[in-house]
Amino acid sequence: MKITQLNVYDVDLRHRAPAHNLIVIEIETDEGISGIGEVAMSYGVGAKSVIPVLETLAKKFLIGQSPFDSERIFQQCFDNSYWARGRSLAIYGAMSAIDMALWDIKGKSLNLPIYQLMGGKCRDSIRLYANHWYFDAWRPEEFAENALRVVEDGYTGLKFDPFKMSPQGEKSTPSRPVSKEWGDMAIARVKAVREAVGEHIDIMLDLHGCLNVSDAIKWGRQLEAFNPGGFNSEVQR
């Protein structure tokens, strides 16, 4: 089995929340089996920058190769790219999508689920948390109402960015330093959500790397009162 072609599907979903630009790839083979992969970085400014990277990697390292040599293909992409060694998100996004599609081909060819090829499953179920549920919320009470709907759907954990600054719902970066107005708004949103869902629901705060060190300390101390289950953020230095 040999790889014959890579197709890129640019699915522009920026007209609706969460405003992503979905990029999906399909790798075809000479035996009629194809695999699907997704570029996880396809949102925000530069979302389409991965497309020419995908096309270049396909031409240099994919066409004519066996999809079962996915590890070698991955290593070739890494070793022969200066930007892969420099941790370029576009390169890594492309390599990840290609690797995903190659595993998909292997699973279909062997008629086995991918988890069995990777060593077998470790559990029968996995806990999920809800995300993107807050994109159309603005006032604290709207956050609370949306959070309750999430809990009613059966989720026991939810993640959100209380510092978002746009009623339209897209991710946005607060001014630096965070003003008292926006900081108080963020605290009020978290307070409203915690009071709505109760203490048995895990709350995770995704701050999108937007807080500097002093703001992370200042507002983080206030957020502790609402017992967030975890922070998914990077502090700017």
mmCIF file of C-alpha atoms in Angstrom:
data_model
loop_
_atom_site.group_PDB
_atom_site.id
_atom_site.type_symbol
_atom_site.label_atom_id
_atom_site.label_comp_id
_atom_site.label_asym_id
_atom_site.label_seq_id
_atom_site.Cartn_x
_atom_site.Cartn_y
_atom_site.Cartn_z
ATOM 1 C CA MET A 1 0.000 0.000 0.000
ATOM 2 C CA LYS A 2 1.330 3.416 -1.013
ATOM 3 C CA ILE A 3 0.182 6.965 -0.363
ATOM 4 C CA THR A 4 -1.023 8.617 -3.566
ATOM 5 C CA GLN A 5 -2.512 11.956 -2.553
ATOM 6 C CA LEU A 6 -3.253 14.399 0.239
ATOM 7 C CA ASN A 7 -6.446 16.475 0.079
ATOM 8 C CA VAL A 8 -7.000 19.563 2.228
ATOM 9 C CA TYR A 9 -10.511 20.700 3.129
ATOM 10 C CA ASP A 10 -10.690 24.293 4.351
ATOM 11 C CA VAL A 11 -13.998 24.589 6.233
ATOM 12 C CA ASP A 12 -14.560 28.214 7.229
ATOM 13 C CA LEU A 13 -16.805 28.287 10.310
ATOM 14 C CA ARG A 14 -15.783 31.753 11.480
ATOM 15 C CA HIS A 15 -19.287 33.129 10.934
ATOM 16 C CA ARG A 16 -20.518 31.375 14.067
ATOM 17 C CA ALA A 17 -19.190 30.677 17.551
ATOM 18 C CA PRO A 18 -16.664 29.459 18.446
ATOM 19 C CA ALA A 19 -15.452 31.009 15.165
ATOM 20 C CA HIS A 20 -13.041 28.277 14.092
ATOM 21 C CA ASN A 21 -11.566 27.693 10.665
ATOM 22 C CA LEU A 22 -11.725 23.903 10.532
ATOM 23 C CA ILE A 23 -9.004 22.307 8.413
ATOM 24 C CA VAL A 24 -9.395 18.600 7.690
ATOM 25 C CA ILE A 25 -7.093 16.437 5.579
ATOM 26 C CA GLU A 26 -7.631 13.193 3.710
ATOM 27 C CA ILE A 27 -4.744 10.917 2.731
ATOM 28 C CA GLU A 28 -5.524 8.548 -0.153
ATOM 29 C CA THR A 29 -3.779 5.276 -0.996
ATOM 30 C CA ASP A 30 -3.466 3.083 -4.085
ATOM 31 C CA GLU A 31 -5.666 0.441 -2.425
ATOM 32 C CA GLY A 32 -8.669 2.748 -2.081
ATOM 33 C CA ILE A 33 -8.317 3.179 1.688
ATOM 34 C CA SER A 34 -8.150 6.765 2.926
ATOM 35 C CA GLY A 35 -7.563 8.328 6.315
ATOM 36 C CA ILE A 36 -8.862 11.515 7.917
ATOM 37 C CA GLY A 37 -6.941 13.954 10.125
ATOM 38 C CA GLU A 38 -7.659 17.355 11.662
ATOM 39 C CA VAL A 39 -5.434 20.377 12.284
ATOM 40 C CA ALA A 40 -6.094 21.420 15.871
ATOM 41 C CA MET A 41 -4.626 24.938 15.504
ATOM 42 C CA SER A 42 -7.158 26.094 12.889
ATOM 43 C CA TYR A 43 -8.557 29.165 14.648
ATOM 44 C CA GLY A 44 -7.618 32.803 15.135
ATOM 45 C CA VAL A 45 -5.150 34.839 13.107
ATOM 46 C CA GLY A 46 -3.045 32.609 10.868
ATOM 47 C CA ALA A 47 -5.521 29.734 10.866
ATOM 48 C CA LYS A 48 -4.878 29.023 7.184
ATOM 49 C CA SER A 49 -1.082 29.197 7.442
ATOM 50 C CA VAL A 50 -0.916 25.426 7.874
ATOM 51 C CA ILE A 51 -2.327 24.725 4.387
ATOM 52 C CA PRO A 52 0.889 25.383 2.382
ATOM 53 C CA VAL A 53 2.833 23.519 5.091
ATOM 54 C CA LEU A 54 0.624 20.469 4.581
ATOM 55 C CA GLU A 55 1.108 20.625 0.827
ATOM 56 C CA THR A 56 4.888 20.878 1.183
ATOM 57 C CA LEU A 57 5.141 17.999 3.643
ATOM 58 C CA ALA A 58 2.965 15.835 1.404
ATOM 59 C CA LYS A 59 5.144 16.469 -1.628
ATOM 60 C CA LYS A 60 8.436 15.870 0.182
ATOM 61 C CA PHE A 61 7.662 13.092 2.650
ATOM 62 C CA LEU A 62 4.277 11.457 1.977
ATOM 63 C CA ILE A 63 3.591 10.608 -1.653
ATOM 64 C CA GLY A 64 4.822 7.115 -2.526
ATOM 65 C CA GLN A 65 5.395 6.083 1.095
ATOM 66 C CA SER A 66 3.684 3.325 3.044
ATOM 67 C CA PRO A 67 1.114 4.601 5.564
ATOM 68 C CA PHE A 68 2.382 1.912 7.940
ATOM 69 C CA ASP A 69 5.677 3.806 8.196
ATOM 70 C CA SER A 70 4.018 6.631 10.106
ATOM 71 C CA GLU A 71 6.806 6.914 12.688
ATOM 72 C CA ARG A 72 9.475 7.284 10.003
ATOM 73 C CA ILE A 73 7.349 9.838 8.126
ATOM 74 C CA PHE A 74 6.831 11.827 11.322
ATOM 75 C CA GLN A 75 10.565 11.773 12.069
ATOM 76 C CA GLN A 76 11.456 12.843 8.526
ATOM 77 C CA CYS A 77 9.098 15.812 8.769
ATOM 78 C CA PHE A 78 10.672 16.792 12.072
ATOM 79 C CA ASP A 79 14.319 16.242 11.164
ATOM 80 C CA ASN A 80 14.118 18.099 7.857
ATOM 81 C CA SER A 81 12.329 21.196 9.074
ATOM 82 C CA TYR A 82 14.108 24.009 10.868
ATOM 83 C CA TRP A 83 10.753 25.240 12.173
ATOM 84 C CA ALA A 84 9.784 21.867 13.607
ATOM 85 C CA ARG A 85 12.909 21.986 15.746
ATOM 86 C CA GLY A 86 11.970 25.560 16.601
ATOM 87 C CA ARG A 87 8.509 24.389 17.673
ATOM 88 C CA SER A 88 6.433 26.072 14.986
ATOM 89 C CA LEU A 89 2.740 25.557 15.625
ATOM 90 C CA ALA A 90 1.981 25.402 11.881
ATOM 91 C CA ILE A 91 4.482 22.572 11.358
ATOM 92 C CA TYR A 92 3.281 20.660 14.412
ATOM 93 C CA GLY A 93 -0.376 21.110 13.451
ATOM 94 C CA ALA A 94 0.338 19.715 9.978
ATOM 95 C CA MET A 95 2.413 16.810 11.305
ATOM 96 C CA SER A 96 -0.293 15.943 13.834
ATOM 97 C CA ALA A 97 -3.038 15.879 11.196
ATOM 98 C CA ILE A 98 -0.911 13.680 8.916
ATOM 99 C CA ASP A 99 -0.086 11.268 11.740
ATOM 100 C CA MET A 100 -3.772 11.035 12.663
ATOM 101 C CA ALA A 101 -4.747 10.236 9.078
ATOM 102 C CA LEU A 102 -2.041 7.575 8.765
ATOM 103 C CA TRP A 103 -3.268 5.833 11.914
ATOM 104 C CA ASP A 104 -6.778 5.973 10.486
ATOM 105 C CA ILE A 105 -5.566 4.187 7.360
ATOM 106 C CA LYS A 106 -3.789 1.508 9.386
ATOM 107 C CA GLY A 107 -6.876 0.852 11.498
ATOM 108 C CA LYS A 108 -9.125 0.556 8.449
ATOM 109 C CA SER A 109 -6.655 -1.678 6.628
ATOM 110 C CA LEU A 110 -6.377 -4.081 9.573
ATOM 111 C CA ASN A 111 -10.042 -3.736 10.536
ATOM 112 C CA LEU A 112 -9.075 -2.842 14.091
ATOM 113 C CA PRO A 113 -9.836 0.156 16.317
ATOM 114 C CA ILE A 114 -6.808 2.423 16.710
ATOM 115 C CA TYR A 115 -6.668 1.957 20.478
ATOM 116 C CA GLN A 116 -5.856 -1.719 19.959
ATOM 117 C CA LEU A 117 -2.933 -0.806 17.711
ATOM 118 C CA MET A 118 -1.644 1.529 20.407
ATOM 119 C CA GLY A 119 -1.583 -1.038 23.171
ATOM 120 C CA GLY A 120 -5.228 -1.621 24.034
ATOM 121 C CA LYS A 121 -7.760 0.337 26.034
ATOM 122 C CA CYS A 122 -7.151 1.192 29.690
ATOM 123 C CA ARG A 123 -10.754 1.991 30.657
ATOM 124 C CA ASP A 124 -14.304 1.480 29.442
ATOM 125 C CA SER A 125 -15.410 5.084 29.860
ATOM 126 C CA ILE A 126 -13.878 8.532 30.236
ATOM 127 C CA ARG A 127 -15.164 11.607 31.987
ATOM 128 C CA LEU A 128 -15.861 14.629 29.798
ATOM 129 C CA TYR A 129 -16.089 18.318 30.602
ATOM 130 C CA ALA A 130 -18.148 20.883 28.672
ATOM 131 C CA ASN A 131 -16.605 23.756 26.724
ATOM 132 C CA HIS A 132 -17.918 26.504 24.403
ATOM 133 C CA TRP A 133 -21.188 26.615 26.349
ATOM 134 C CA TYR A 134 -20.563 30.226 27.399
ATOM 135 C CA PHE A 135 -19.820 31.849 24.035
ATOM 136 C CA ASP A 136 -23.225 33.532 23.775
ATOM 137 C CA ALA A 137 -23.245 34.598 27.442
ATOM 138 C CA TRP A 138 -22.259 38.059 28.637
ATOM 139 C CA ARG A 139 -23.807 39.014 31.977
ATOM 140 C CA PRO A 140 -23.083 36.856 35.046
ATOM 141 C CA GLU A 141 -26.679 35.605 35.135
ATOM 142 C CA GLU A 142 -26.362 34.435 31.514
ATOM 143 C CA PHE A 143 -23.249 32.464 32.453
ATOM 144 C CA ALA A 144 -25.218 30.888 35.288
ATOM 145 C CA GLU A 145 -28.176 29.981 33.042
ATOM 146 C CA ASN A 146 -25.928 28.382 30.415
ATOM 147 C CA ALA A 147 -23.975 26.481 33.075
ATOM 148 C CA LEU A 148 -27.186 25.000 34.462
ATOM 149 C CA ARG A 149 -28.125 23.714 31.004
ATOM 150 C CA VAL A 150 -24.714 22.036 30.782
ATOM 151 C CA VAL A 151 -25.261 20.293 34.114
ATOM 152 C CA GLU A 152 -28.741 19.226 33.029
ATOM 153 C CA ASP A 153 -27.125 17.580 29.995
ATOM 154 C CA GLY A 154 -25.165 15.355 32.389
ATOM 155 C CA TYR A 155 -21.757 17.040 32.549
ATOM 156 C CA THR A 156 -20.050 17.156 35.943
ATOM 157 C CA GLY A 157 -17.299 19.545 34.875
ATOM 158 C CA LEU A 158 -17.225 22.703 32.791
ATOM 159 C CA LYS A 159 -14.559 25.080 31.483
ATOM 160 C CA PHE A 160 -14.817 28.732 30.555
ATOM 161 C CA ASP A 161 -12.957 32.034 30.256
ATOM 162 C CA PRO A 162 -14.481 34.526 32.701
ATOM 163 C CA PHE A 163 -12.326 37.371 31.334
ATOM 164 C CA LYS A 164 -13.795 37.347 27.815
ATOM 165 C CA MET A 165 -14.480 40.891 26.673
ATOM 166 C CA SER A 166 -16.819 40.510 23.700
ATOM 167 C CA PRO A 167 -20.591 39.929 23.819
ATOM 168 C CA GLN A 168 -20.292 38.234 20.415
ATOM 169 C CA GLY A 169 -18.475 35.347 22.033
ATOM 170 C CA GLU A 170 -15.118 35.196 20.284
ATOM 171 C CA LYS A 171 -11.994 34.828 22.371
ATOM 172 C CA SER A 172 -10.390 38.165 23.072
ATOM 173 C CA THR A 173 -7.487 39.424 25.106
ATOM 174 C CA PRO A 174 -8.229 41.774 28.016
ATOM 175 C CA SER A 175 -6.317 45.007 28.308
ATOM 176 C CA ARG A 176 -3.091 44.817 30.261
ATOM 177 C CA PRO A 177 -3.213 45.327 33.125
ATOM 178 C CA VAL A 178 -6.755 44.039 33.610
ATOM 179 C CA SER A 179 -8.967 46.939 34.636
ATOM 180 C CA LYS A 180 -10.972 46.776 37.836
ATOM 181 C CA GLU A 181 -14.166 46.798 35.746
ATOM 182 C CA TRP A 182 -13.220 43.702 33.762
ATOM 183 C CA GLY A 183 -11.697 41.947 36.734
ATOM 184 C CA ASP A 184 -14.851 42.481 38.776
ATOM 185 C CA MET A 185 -16.916 41.205 35.836
ATOM 186 C CA ALA A 186 -14.828 38.025 35.679
ATOM 187 C CA ILE A 187 -15.204 37.433 39.411
ATOM 188 C CA ALA A 188 -18.960 37.990 39.197
ATOM 189 C CA ARG A 189 -19.264 35.477 36.363
ATOM 190 C CA VAL A 190 -17.405 32.768 38.263
ATOM 191 C CA LYS A 191 -19.400 33.502 41.416
ATOM 192 C CA ALA A 192 -22.671 33.226 39.495
ATOM 193 C CA VAL A 193 -21.670 29.922 37.913
ATOM 194 C CA ARG A 194 -20.528 28.412 41.210
ATOM 195 C CA GLU A 195 -23.723 29.437 42.979
ATOM 196 C CA ALA A 196 -25.812 28.036 40.125
ATOM 197 C CA VAL A 197 -24.169 24.613 39.786
ATOM 198 C CA GLY A 198 -23.182 24.014 43.396
ATOM 199 C CA GLU A 199 -19.982 22.658 44.894
ATOM 200 C CA HIS A 200 -20.248 19.149 43.393
ATOM 201 C CA ILE A 201 -19.548 20.399 39.836
ATOM 202 C CA ASP A 202 -15.936 20.998 38.817
ATOM 203 C CA ILE A 203 -15.192 24.446 37.392
ATOM 204 C CA MET A 204 -12.092 24.946 35.245
ATOM 205 C CA LEU A 205 -10.933 28.390 34.131
ATOM 206 C CA ASP A 206 -9.195 28.828 30.783
ATOM 207 C CA LEU A 207 -7.542 32.247 30.786
ATOM 208 C CA HIS A 208 -5.939 31.837 27.330
ATOM 209 C CA GLY A 209 -2.551 33.100 28.499
ATOM 210 C CA CYS A 210 -3.879 36.653 28.784
ATOM 211 C CA LEU A 211 -2.871 37.565 32.326
ATOM 212 C CA ASN A 212 0.531 38.915 33.262
ATOM 213 C CA VAL A 213 2.182 37.758 36.487
ATOM 214 C CA SER A 214 0.766 40.462 38.771
ATOM 215 C CA ASP A 215 -2.772 40.090 37.416
ATOM 216 C CA ALA A 216 -2.612 36.309 37.673
ATOM 217 C CA ILE A 217 -1.764 36.653 41.353
ATOM 218 C CA LYS A 218 -4.250 39.464 42.038
ATOM 219 C CA TRP A 219 -7.291 37.935 40.379
ATOM 220 C CA GLY A 220 -6.295 34.343 41.074
ATOM 221 C CA ARG A 221 -6.450 34.966 44.812
ATOM 222 C CA GLN A 222 -10.019 36.207 44.472
ATOM 223 C CA LEU A 223 -11.015 33.297 42.258
ATOM 224 C CA GLU A 224 -9.788 30.800 44.877
ATOM 225 C CA ALA A 225 -12.943 31.484 46.881
ATOM 226 C CA PHE A 226 -15.006 29.662 44.256
ATOM 227 C CA ASN A 227 -12.904 26.493 44.370
ATOM 228 C CA PRO A 228 -11.967 26.161 40.691
ATOM 229 C CA GLY A 229 -10.939 22.620 39.828
ATOM 230 C CA GLY A 230 -7.986 23.661 37.710
ATOM 231 C CA PHE A 231 -6.454 26.444 35.696
ATOM 232 C CA ASN A 232 -5.593 25.960 32.024
ATOM 233 C CA SER A 233 -3.484 29.027 31.361
ATOM 234 C CA GLU A 234 -0.037 30.353 30.646
ATOM 235 C CA VAL A 235 1.266 33.359 32.531
ATOM 236 C CA GLN A 236 2.830 36.022 30.306
ATOM 237 C CA ARG A 237 6.340 37.072 31.227
#
